[in-house]
Short mmCIF file of C-alpha atoms in Angstrom, two decimals:
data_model
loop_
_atom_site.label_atom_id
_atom_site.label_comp_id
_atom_site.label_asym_id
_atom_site.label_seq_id
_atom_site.Cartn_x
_atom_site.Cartn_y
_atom_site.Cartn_z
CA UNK A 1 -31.87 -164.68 43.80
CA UNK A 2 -34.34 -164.20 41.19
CA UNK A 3 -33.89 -163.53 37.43
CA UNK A 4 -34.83 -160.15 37.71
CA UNK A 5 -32.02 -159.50 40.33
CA UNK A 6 -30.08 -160.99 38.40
CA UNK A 7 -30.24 -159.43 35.28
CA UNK A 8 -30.19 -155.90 37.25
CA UNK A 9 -26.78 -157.15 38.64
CA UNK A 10 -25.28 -158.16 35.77
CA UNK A 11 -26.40 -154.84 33.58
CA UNK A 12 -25.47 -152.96 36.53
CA UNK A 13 -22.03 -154.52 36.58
CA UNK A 14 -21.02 -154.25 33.22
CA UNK A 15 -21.98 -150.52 33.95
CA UNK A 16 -19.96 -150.08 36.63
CA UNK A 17 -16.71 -151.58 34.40
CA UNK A 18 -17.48 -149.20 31.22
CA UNK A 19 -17.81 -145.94 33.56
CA UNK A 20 -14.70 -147.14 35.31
CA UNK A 21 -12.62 -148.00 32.33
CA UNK A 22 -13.92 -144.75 30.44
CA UNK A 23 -10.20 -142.81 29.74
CA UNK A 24 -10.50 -139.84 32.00
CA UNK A 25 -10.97 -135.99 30.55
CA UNK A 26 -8.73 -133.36 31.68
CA UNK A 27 -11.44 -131.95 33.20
CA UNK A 28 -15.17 -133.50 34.79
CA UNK A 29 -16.61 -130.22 34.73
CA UNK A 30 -16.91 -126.48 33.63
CA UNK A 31 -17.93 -123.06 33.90
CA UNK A 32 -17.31 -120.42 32.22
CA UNK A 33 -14.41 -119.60 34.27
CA UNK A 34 -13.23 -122.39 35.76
CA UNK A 35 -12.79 -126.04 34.68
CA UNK A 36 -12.51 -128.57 37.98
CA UNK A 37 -10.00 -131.50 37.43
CA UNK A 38 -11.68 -134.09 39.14
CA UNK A 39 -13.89 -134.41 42.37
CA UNK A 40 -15.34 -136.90 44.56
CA UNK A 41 -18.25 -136.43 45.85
CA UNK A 42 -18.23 -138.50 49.83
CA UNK A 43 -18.90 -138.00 53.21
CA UNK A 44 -15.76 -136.54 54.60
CA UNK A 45 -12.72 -134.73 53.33
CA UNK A 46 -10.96 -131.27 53.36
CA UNK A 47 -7.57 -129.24 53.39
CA UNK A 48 -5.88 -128.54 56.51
CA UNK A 49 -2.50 -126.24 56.79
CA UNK A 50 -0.20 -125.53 59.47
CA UNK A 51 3.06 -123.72 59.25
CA UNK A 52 5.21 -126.82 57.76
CA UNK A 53 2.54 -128.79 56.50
CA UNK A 54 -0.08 -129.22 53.90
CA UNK A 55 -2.89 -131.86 54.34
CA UNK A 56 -5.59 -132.78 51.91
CA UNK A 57 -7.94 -135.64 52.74
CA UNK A 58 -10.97 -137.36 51.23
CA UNK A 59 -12.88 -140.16 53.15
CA UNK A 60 -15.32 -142.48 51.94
CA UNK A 61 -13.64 -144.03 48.77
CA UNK A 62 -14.23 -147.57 48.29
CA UNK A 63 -11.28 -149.51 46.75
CA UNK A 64 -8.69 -146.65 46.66
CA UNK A 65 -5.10 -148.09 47.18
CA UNK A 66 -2.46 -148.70 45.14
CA UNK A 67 -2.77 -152.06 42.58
CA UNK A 68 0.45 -153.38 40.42
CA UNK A 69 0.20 -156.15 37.82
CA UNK A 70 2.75 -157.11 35.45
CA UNK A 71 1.78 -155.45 32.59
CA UNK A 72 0.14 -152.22 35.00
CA UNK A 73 0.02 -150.14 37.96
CA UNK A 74 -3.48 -148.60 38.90
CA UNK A 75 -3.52 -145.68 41.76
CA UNK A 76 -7.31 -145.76 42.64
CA UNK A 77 -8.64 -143.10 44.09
CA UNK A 78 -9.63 -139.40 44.60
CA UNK A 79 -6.04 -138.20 46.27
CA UNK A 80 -4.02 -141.02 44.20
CA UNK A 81 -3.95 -138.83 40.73
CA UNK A 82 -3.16 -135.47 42.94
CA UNK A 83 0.59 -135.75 41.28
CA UNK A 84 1.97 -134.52 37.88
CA UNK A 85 4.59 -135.03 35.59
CA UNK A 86 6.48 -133.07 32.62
CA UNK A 87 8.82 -133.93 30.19
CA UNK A 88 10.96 -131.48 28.01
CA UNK A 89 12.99 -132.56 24.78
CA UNK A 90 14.68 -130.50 22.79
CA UNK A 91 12.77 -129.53 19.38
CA UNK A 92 15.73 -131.17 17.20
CA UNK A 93 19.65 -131.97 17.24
CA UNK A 94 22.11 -131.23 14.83
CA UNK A 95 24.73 -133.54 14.77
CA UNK A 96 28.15 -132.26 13.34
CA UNK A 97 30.28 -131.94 11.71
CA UNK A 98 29.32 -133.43 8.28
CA UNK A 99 31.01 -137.01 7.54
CA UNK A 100 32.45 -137.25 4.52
CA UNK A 101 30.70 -139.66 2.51
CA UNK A 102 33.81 -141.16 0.68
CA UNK A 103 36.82 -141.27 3.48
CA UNK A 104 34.02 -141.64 6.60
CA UNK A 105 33.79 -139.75 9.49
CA UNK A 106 32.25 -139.53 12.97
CA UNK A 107 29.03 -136.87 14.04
CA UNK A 108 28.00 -136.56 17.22
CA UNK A 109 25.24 -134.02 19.02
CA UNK A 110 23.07 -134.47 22.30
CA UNK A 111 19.35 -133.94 23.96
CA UNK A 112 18.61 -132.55 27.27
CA UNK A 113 15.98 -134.41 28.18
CA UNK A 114 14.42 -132.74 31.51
CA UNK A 115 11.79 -135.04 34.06
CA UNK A 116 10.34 -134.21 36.62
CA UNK A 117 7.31 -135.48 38.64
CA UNK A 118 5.35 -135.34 42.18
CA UNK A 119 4.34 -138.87 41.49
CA UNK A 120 6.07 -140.34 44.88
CA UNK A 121 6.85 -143.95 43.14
CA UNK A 122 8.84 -141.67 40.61
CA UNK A 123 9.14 -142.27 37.16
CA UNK A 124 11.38 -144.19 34.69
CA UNK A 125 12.39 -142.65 31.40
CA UNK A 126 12.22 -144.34 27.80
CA UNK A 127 13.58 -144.35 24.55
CA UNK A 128 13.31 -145.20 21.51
CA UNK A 129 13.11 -144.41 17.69
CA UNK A 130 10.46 -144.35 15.12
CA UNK A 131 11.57 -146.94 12.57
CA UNK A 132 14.82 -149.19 12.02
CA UNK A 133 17.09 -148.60 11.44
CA UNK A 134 16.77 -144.83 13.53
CA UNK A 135 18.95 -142.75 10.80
CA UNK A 136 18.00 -142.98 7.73
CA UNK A 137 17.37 -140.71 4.08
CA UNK A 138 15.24 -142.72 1.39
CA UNK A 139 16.74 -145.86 1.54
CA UNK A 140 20.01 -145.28 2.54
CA UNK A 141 20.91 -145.14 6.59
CA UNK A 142 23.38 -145.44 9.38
CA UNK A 143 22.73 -149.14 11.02
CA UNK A 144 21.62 -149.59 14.64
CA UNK A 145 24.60 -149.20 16.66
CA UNK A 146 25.83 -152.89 17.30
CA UNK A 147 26.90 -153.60 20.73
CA UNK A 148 29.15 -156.57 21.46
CA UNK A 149 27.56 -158.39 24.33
CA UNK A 150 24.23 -158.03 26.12
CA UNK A 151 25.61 -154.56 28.04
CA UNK A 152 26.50 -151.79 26.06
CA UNK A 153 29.77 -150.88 25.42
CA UNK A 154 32.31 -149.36 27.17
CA UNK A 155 33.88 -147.71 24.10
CA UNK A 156 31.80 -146.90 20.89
CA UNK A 157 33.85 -149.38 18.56
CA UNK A 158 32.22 -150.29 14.89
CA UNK A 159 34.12 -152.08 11.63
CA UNK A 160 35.69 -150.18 8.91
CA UNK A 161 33.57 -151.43 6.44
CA UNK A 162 30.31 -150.03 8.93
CA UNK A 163 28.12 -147.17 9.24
CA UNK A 164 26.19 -147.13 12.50
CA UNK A 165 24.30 -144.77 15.05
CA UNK A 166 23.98 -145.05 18.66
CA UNK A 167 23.79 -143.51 22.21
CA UNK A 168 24.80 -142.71 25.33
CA UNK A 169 22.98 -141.25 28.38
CA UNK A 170 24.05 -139.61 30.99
CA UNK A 171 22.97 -137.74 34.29
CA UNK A 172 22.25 -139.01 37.96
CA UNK A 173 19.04 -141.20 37.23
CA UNK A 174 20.37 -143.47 34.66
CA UNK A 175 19.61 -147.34 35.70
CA UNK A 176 22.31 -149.73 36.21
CA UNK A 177 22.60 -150.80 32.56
CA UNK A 178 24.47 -147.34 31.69
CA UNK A 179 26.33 -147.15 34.46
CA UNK A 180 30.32 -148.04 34.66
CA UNK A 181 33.82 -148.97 36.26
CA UNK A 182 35.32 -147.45 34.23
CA UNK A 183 36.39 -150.20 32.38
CA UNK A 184 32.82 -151.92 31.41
CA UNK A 185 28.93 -150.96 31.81
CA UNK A 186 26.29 -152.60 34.14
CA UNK A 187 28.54 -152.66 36.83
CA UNK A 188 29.95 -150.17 38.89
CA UNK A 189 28.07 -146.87 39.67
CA UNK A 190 30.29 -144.39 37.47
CA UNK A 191 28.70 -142.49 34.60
CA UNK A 192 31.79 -141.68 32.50
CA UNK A 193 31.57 -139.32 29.64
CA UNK A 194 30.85 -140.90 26.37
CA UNK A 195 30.89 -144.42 27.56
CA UNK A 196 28.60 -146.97 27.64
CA UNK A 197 26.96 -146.95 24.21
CA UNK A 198 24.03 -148.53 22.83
CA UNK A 199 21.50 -148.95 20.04
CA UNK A 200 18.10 -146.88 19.62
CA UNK A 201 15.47 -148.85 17.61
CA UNK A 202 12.25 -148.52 17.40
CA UNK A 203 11.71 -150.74 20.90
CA UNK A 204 11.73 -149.06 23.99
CA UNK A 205 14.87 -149.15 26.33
CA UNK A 206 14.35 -147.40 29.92
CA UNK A 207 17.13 -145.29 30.41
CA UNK A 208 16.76 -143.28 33.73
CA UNK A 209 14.86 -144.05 36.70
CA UNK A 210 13.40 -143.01 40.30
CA UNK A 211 11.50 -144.57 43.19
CA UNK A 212 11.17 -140.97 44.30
CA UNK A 213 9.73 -137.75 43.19
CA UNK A 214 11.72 -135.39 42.23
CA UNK A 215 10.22 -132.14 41.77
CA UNK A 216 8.30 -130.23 39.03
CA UNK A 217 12.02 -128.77 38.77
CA UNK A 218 13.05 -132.11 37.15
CA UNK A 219 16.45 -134.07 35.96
CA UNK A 220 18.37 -133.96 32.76
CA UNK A 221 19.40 -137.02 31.38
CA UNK A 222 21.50 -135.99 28.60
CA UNK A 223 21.51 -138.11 25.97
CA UNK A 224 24.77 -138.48 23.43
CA UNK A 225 24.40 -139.71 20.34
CA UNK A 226 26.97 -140.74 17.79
CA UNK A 227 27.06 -141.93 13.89
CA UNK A 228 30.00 -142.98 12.32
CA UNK A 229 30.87 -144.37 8.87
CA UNK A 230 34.04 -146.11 8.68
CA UNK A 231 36.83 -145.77 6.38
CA UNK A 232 35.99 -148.36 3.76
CA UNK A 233 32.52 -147.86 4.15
CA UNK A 234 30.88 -145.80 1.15
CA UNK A 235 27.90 -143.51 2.64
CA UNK A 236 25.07 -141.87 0.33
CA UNK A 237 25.70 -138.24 0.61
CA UNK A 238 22.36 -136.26 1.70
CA UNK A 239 20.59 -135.26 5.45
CA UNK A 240 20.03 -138.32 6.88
CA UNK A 241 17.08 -138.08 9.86
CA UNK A 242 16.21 -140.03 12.95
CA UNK A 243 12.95 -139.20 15.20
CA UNK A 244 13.38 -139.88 18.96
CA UNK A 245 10.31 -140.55 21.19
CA UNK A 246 11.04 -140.02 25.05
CA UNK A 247 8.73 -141.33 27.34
CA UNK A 248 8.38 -140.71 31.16
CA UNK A 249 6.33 -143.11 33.06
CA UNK A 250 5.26 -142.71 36.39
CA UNK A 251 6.31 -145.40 38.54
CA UNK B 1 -44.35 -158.22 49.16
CA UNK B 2 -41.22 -160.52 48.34
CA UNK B 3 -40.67 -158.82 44.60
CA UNK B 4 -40.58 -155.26 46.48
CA UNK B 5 -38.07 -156.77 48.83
CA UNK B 6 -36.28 -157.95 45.93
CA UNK B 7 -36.30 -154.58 43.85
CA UNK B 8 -34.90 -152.61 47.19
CA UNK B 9 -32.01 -155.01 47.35
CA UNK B 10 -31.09 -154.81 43.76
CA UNK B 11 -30.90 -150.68 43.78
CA UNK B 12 -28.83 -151.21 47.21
CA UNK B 13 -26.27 -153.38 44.98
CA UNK B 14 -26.72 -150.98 41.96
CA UNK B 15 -25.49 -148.06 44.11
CA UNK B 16 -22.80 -149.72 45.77
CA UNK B 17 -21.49 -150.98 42.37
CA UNK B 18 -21.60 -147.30 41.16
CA UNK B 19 -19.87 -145.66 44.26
CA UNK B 20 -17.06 -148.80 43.85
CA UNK B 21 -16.81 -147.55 40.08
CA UNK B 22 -16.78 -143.70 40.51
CA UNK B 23 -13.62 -144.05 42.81
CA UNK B 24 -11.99 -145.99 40.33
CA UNK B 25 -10.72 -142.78 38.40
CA UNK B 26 -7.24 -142.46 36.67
CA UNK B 27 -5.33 -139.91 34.61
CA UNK B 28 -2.06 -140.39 32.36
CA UNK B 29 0.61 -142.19 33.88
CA UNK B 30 3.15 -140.77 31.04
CA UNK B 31 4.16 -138.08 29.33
CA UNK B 32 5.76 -138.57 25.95
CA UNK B 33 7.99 -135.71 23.39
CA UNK B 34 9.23 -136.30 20.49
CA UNK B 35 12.78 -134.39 18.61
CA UNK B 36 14.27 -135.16 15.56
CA UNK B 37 18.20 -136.06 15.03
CA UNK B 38 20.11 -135.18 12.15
CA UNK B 39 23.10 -135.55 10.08
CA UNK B 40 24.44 -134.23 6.74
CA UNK B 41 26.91 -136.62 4.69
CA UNK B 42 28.74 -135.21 1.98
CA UNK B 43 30.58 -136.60 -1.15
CA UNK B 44 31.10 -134.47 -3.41
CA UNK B 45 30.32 -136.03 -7.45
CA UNK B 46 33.03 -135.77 -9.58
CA UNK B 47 32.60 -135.05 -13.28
CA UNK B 48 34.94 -134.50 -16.70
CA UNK B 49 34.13 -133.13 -19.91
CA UNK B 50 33.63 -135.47 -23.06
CA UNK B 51 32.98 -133.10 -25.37
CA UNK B 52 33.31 -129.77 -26.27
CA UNK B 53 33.26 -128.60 -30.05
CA UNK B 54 34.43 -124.83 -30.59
CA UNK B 55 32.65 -123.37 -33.17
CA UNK B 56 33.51 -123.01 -36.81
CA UNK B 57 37.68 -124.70 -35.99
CA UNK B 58 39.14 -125.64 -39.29
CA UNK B 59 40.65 -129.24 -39.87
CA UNK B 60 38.08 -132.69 -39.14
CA UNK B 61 35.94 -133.41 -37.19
CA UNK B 62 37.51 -133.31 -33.26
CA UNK B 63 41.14 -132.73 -34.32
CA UNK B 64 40.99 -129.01 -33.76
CA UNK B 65 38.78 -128.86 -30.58
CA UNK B 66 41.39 -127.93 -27.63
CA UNK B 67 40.09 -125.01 -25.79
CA UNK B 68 40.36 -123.40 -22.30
CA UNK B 69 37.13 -123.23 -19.90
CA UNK B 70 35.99 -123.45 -16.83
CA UNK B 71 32.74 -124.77 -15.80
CA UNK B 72 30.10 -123.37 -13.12
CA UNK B 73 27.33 -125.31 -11.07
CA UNK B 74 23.63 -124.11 -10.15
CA UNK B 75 20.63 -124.96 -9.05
CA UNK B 76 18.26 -125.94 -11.43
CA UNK B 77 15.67 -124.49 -10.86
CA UNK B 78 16.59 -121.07 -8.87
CA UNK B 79 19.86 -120.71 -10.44
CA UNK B 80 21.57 -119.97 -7.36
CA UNK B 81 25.33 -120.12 -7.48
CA UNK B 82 26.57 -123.20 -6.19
CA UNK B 83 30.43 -123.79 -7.32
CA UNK B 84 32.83 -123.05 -10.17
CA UNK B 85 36.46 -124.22 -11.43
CA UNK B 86 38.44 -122.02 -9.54
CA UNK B 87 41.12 -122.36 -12.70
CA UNK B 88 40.91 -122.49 -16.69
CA UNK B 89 41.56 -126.01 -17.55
CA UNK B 90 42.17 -127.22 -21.25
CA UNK B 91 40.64 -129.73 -23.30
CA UNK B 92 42.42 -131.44 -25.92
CA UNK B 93 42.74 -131.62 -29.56
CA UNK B 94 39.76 -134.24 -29.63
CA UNK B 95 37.68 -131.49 -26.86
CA UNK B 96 37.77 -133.82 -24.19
CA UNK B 97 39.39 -132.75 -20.35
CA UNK B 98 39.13 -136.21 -18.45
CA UNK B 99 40.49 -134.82 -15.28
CA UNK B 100 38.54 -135.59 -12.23
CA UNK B 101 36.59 -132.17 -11.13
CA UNK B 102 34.73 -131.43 -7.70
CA UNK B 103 33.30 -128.01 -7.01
CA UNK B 104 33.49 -126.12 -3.70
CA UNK B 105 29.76 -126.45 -1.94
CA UNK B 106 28.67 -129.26 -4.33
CA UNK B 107 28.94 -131.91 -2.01
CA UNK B 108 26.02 -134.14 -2.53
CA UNK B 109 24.61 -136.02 -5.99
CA UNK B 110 21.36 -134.37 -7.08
CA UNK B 111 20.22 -132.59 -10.18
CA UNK B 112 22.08 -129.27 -10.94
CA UNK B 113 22.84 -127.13 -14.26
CA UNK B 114 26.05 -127.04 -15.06
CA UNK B 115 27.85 -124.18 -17.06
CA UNK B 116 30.93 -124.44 -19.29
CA UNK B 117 32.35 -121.00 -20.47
CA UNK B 118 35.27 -121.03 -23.46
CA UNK B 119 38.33 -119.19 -24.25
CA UNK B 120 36.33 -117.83 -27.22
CA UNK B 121 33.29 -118.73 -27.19
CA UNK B 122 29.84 -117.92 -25.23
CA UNK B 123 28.57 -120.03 -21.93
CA UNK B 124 26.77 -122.88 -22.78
CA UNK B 125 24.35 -124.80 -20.30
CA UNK B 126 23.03 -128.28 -19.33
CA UNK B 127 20.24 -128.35 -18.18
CA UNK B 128 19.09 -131.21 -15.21
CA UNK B 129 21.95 -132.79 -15.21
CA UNK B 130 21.72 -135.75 -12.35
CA UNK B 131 25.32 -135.90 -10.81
CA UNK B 132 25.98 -139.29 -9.06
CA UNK B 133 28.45 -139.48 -6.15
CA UNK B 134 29.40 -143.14 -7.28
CA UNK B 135 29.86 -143.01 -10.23
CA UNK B 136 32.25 -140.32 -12.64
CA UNK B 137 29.72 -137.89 -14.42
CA UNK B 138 30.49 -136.79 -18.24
CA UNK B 139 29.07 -133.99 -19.89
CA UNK B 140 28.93 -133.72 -23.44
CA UNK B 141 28.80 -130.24 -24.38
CA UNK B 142 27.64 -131.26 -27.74
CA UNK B 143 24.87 -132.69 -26.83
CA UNK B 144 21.66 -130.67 -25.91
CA UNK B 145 20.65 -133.52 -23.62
CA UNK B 146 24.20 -134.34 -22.39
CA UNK B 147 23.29 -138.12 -24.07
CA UNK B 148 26.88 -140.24 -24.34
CA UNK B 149 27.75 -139.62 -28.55
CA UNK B 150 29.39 -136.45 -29.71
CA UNK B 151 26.76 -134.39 -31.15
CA UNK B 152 26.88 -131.51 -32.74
CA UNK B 153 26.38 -128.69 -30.40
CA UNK B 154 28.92 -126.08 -30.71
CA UNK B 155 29.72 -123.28 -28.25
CA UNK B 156 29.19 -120.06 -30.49
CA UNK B 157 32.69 -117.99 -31.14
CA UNK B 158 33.47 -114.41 -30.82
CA UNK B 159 33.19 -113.72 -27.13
CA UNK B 160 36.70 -112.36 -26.84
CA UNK B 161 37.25 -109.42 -24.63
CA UNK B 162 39.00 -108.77 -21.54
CA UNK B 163 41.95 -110.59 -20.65
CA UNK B 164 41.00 -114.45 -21.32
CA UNK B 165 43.72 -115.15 -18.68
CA UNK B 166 41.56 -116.55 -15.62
CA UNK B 167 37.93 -117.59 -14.98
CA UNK B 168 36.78 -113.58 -14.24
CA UNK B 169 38.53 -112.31 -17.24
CA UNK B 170 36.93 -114.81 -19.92
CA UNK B 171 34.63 -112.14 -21.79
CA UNK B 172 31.51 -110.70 -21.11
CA UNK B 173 29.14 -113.58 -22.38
CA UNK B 174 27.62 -111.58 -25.29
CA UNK B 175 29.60 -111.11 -28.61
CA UNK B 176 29.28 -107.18 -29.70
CA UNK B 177 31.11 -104.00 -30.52
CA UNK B 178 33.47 -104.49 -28.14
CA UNK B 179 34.66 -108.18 -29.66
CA UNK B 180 34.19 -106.81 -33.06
CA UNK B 181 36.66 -104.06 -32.25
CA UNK B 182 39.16 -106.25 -30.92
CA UNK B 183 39.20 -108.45 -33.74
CA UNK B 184 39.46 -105.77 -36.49
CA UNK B 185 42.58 -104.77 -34.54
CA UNK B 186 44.05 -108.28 -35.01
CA UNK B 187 43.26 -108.66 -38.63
CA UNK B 188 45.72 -110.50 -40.62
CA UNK B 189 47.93 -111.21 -37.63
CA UNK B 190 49.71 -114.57 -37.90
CA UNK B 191 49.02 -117.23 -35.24
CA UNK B 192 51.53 -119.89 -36.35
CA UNK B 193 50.96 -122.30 -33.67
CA UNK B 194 46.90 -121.67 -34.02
CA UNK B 195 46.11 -121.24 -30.58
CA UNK B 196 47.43 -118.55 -29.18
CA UNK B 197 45.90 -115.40 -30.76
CA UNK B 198 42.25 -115.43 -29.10
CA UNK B 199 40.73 -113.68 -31.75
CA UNK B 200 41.99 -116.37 -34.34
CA UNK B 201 38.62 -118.13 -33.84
CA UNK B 202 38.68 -121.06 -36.61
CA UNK B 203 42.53 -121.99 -35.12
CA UNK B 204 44.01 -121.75 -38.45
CA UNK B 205 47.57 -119.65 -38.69
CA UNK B 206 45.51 -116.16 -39.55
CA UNK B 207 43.51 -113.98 -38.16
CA UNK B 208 41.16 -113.11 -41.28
CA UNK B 209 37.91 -113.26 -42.58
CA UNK B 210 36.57 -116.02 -41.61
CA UNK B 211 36.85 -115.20 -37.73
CA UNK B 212 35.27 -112.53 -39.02
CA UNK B 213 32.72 -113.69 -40.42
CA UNK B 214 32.04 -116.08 -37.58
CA UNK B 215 31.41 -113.62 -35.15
CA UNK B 216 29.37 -111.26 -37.20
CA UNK B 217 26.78 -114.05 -37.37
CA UNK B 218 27.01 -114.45 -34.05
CA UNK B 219 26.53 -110.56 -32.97
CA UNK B 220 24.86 -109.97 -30.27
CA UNK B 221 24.25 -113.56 -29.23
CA UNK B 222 24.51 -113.67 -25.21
CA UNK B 223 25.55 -117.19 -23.55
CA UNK B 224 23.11 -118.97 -21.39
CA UNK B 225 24.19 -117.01 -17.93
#
């Protein structure tokens, strides 16, 4: 191979990797009524419907196919992306009642959290707060939630002398970790009320998951949270504030 | 002959490296919302009064200075209505009441202004006062700054109508006709004990001139409500 070839490759290559690696719009093209998703232009392809059944095809992609790593999961391929997903939080939670800053108290609220996708690998759900400690005002807060082994707990439980926040999810898709015996979590496949609790920092914990789709419809996973300052424990009066981030990957 | 070969095999590999990268899309693999969490915790700060000096009350300096009051709290800056003694309470002799007070929807420290209204005598206001929930907050009524040594501040005397038995029936906050009236009508009474004719202003055993004369300089002064 000459150096010309050569150099044509290699250009031609590197190419190829920025126009593949480019982030994709939400559209590839546009008129002035319509906007098209995304396209493929090859030899073969089309929709085909019978009574039961809905068929779309394209033919002629080169590398399509499903490829997982480690650290990602690439679905290459015209018919791959056809799939969506949603996610609905709600806008804020009130936890109540107030806690009395003085003789301590316990506040506790909870988030619908609604998923649902068409991916068929399903999706896994994840949480997790903006800062740490989550609940805070100026420089005063509620302390991560501290659980006493590597599961959470069964019961919330925190010292006298401690002011802490923490959750609890709930609903059919939570993973093992949250599940329960009803004596201890991540074992068991119970999903008591108000058990299982654990901290939300700002790393991300998955919390519910699929290997199915399950409809635009979606699951809740309801998640409970709790704050409590203990009786010897002297809390800054004020509206304290944590920000939740809830993340739905597709699987 | 050989470099045209060569030039048709490199745009066969160009186009096949293009079709391999144009069926290499993706789209977002996740969707992500964000919702806040809140909380409210409440201690309510505590304060006592240390001092008060009534104005014009005969006898050296904070010996005479026992008077009944309550005290209001608002917002600084909109004066909204925030809490008030529900009671009168009653300094002593020296015009300090070093009871513990809390007020009904004051329930976190912050800056507020904080009203004291006398037996006798016209509302008087501090202004930006920082109440701490840890710590026991005094105001000195004699000071216009509510700093720590007794001042000289006075609340002005002569507000005296209406009852004077609970906090709604402490006088109109302006010293006029009406408190004039209700002096003149007590002129020359006796108040052995000092304190318990209202319109005996200087808390000497008579009701004379000198109340008199104390709330004729004051006419038509309003308090700070």
């Amino acid at each position: 191979m000459n150096k010309l070839l050569l150099v044509t490759i290699s250009v031609s290559a590197l190419l190829a990797v920025i126009v593949s690696s480019w982030p994709a719009f939400a559209y590839v093209m546009q008129s002035s009524n319509y906007r098209l998703q995304q396209d493929s232009v090859n030899f073969g392809g089309a929709r085909g419907e019978s009574a039961s059944y809905v068929l779309e095809d394209t033919a002629g992609e080169v590398g399509t196919g499903r490829g997982e790593s480690d650290s990602y999961i690439l679905n290459a391929g015209y018919q791959q992306a056809d799939w969506v997903m949603s996610i609905s939080v709600p806008v804020s939670v009130g936890m109540t009642p107030v806690i009395p800053g003085i003789t301590g108290g316990t506040a506790t609220g909870s988030a619908a959290v609604v998923v649902g996708t068409t991916n068929q690998g399903g999706y896994t759900l994840y949480i997790n707060a903006s800062g740490t400690p989550a609940m805070r005002k100026d420089s005063n807060s509620f302390a991560n939630y501290t659980v006493s082994s590597t599961d959470p707990d069964f019961d919330w439980v925190i010292l006298n002398s401690d002011s802490e926040f923490g959750f609890s999810p709930e609903g059919p898709d939570i993973i093992q970790k949250y599940m329960d015996d009803g004596d201890a979590c991540n074992t068991g496949s119970s999903d008591a009320s108000d058990k299982c609790w654990d901290s939300v920092d700002d790393s991300v914990k998955s919390i519910s998951q699929t290997s199915y789709g399950n409809g635009l419809i979606g699951t809740t996973t309801t998640i409970k949270f709790r704050a409590e300052s203990g009786t010897e424990n002297m809390q800054s009066s004020g509206a304290y504030q944590a920000v939740i981030t809830m993340t739905a990957v597709a699987n | 002959m050989r470099r045209g070969k060569i030039k048709i095999e490199a745009i066969i590999i160009i186009a096949a490296l293009f079709l391999i990268s144009g069926s290499l899309s993706y789209i977002a693999l996740a969707s992500t919302a964000n919702f806040t969490v809140g909380l409210r915790v409440v201690w309510p700060p505590a304060v006592m009064v240390q001092w008060i000096a009534p104005e014009g009350r005969v006898g050296p300096h904070g010996t005479n200075w026992d008077d009944y009051f309550f005290l209001t709290v608002k917002t600084p800056d909109s004066e909204t209505f925030l809490g008030a003694m529900p009671y009168l309470a009653t300094t002593t002799n020296a015009g300090t009441y070093l009871v513990t007070t809390t007020f009904n929807n004051v329930d976190e420290e912050g800056v507020y202004d904080v009203y004291l209204k006398g037996w006798q005598h016209l509302t008087r206001k501090l202004d930006n006062v920082f109440l701490d929930e840890y710590s026991l907050n005094i105001l000195n009524y004699t000071q216009e700054d509510n700093s720590s040594p007794t001042g000289t501040v006075v609340l002005l005397a002569g507000d005296i109508n209406d009852l004077g038995t609970t906090t709604s029936t402490l006088g109109d906050d302006v010293i006029n006709s009406v408190d004039l009236s209700l002096l003149l009508s007590r002129i020359d009474d006796d108040d052995p004990t000092t304190n318990l004719v209202r319109e005996n202003l200087n808390q000497d055993i008579v009701v004379n001139s000198v109340d008199l004369s104390l709330l004729l300089k004051n006419l038509d002064a309003e308090g700070d409500n």
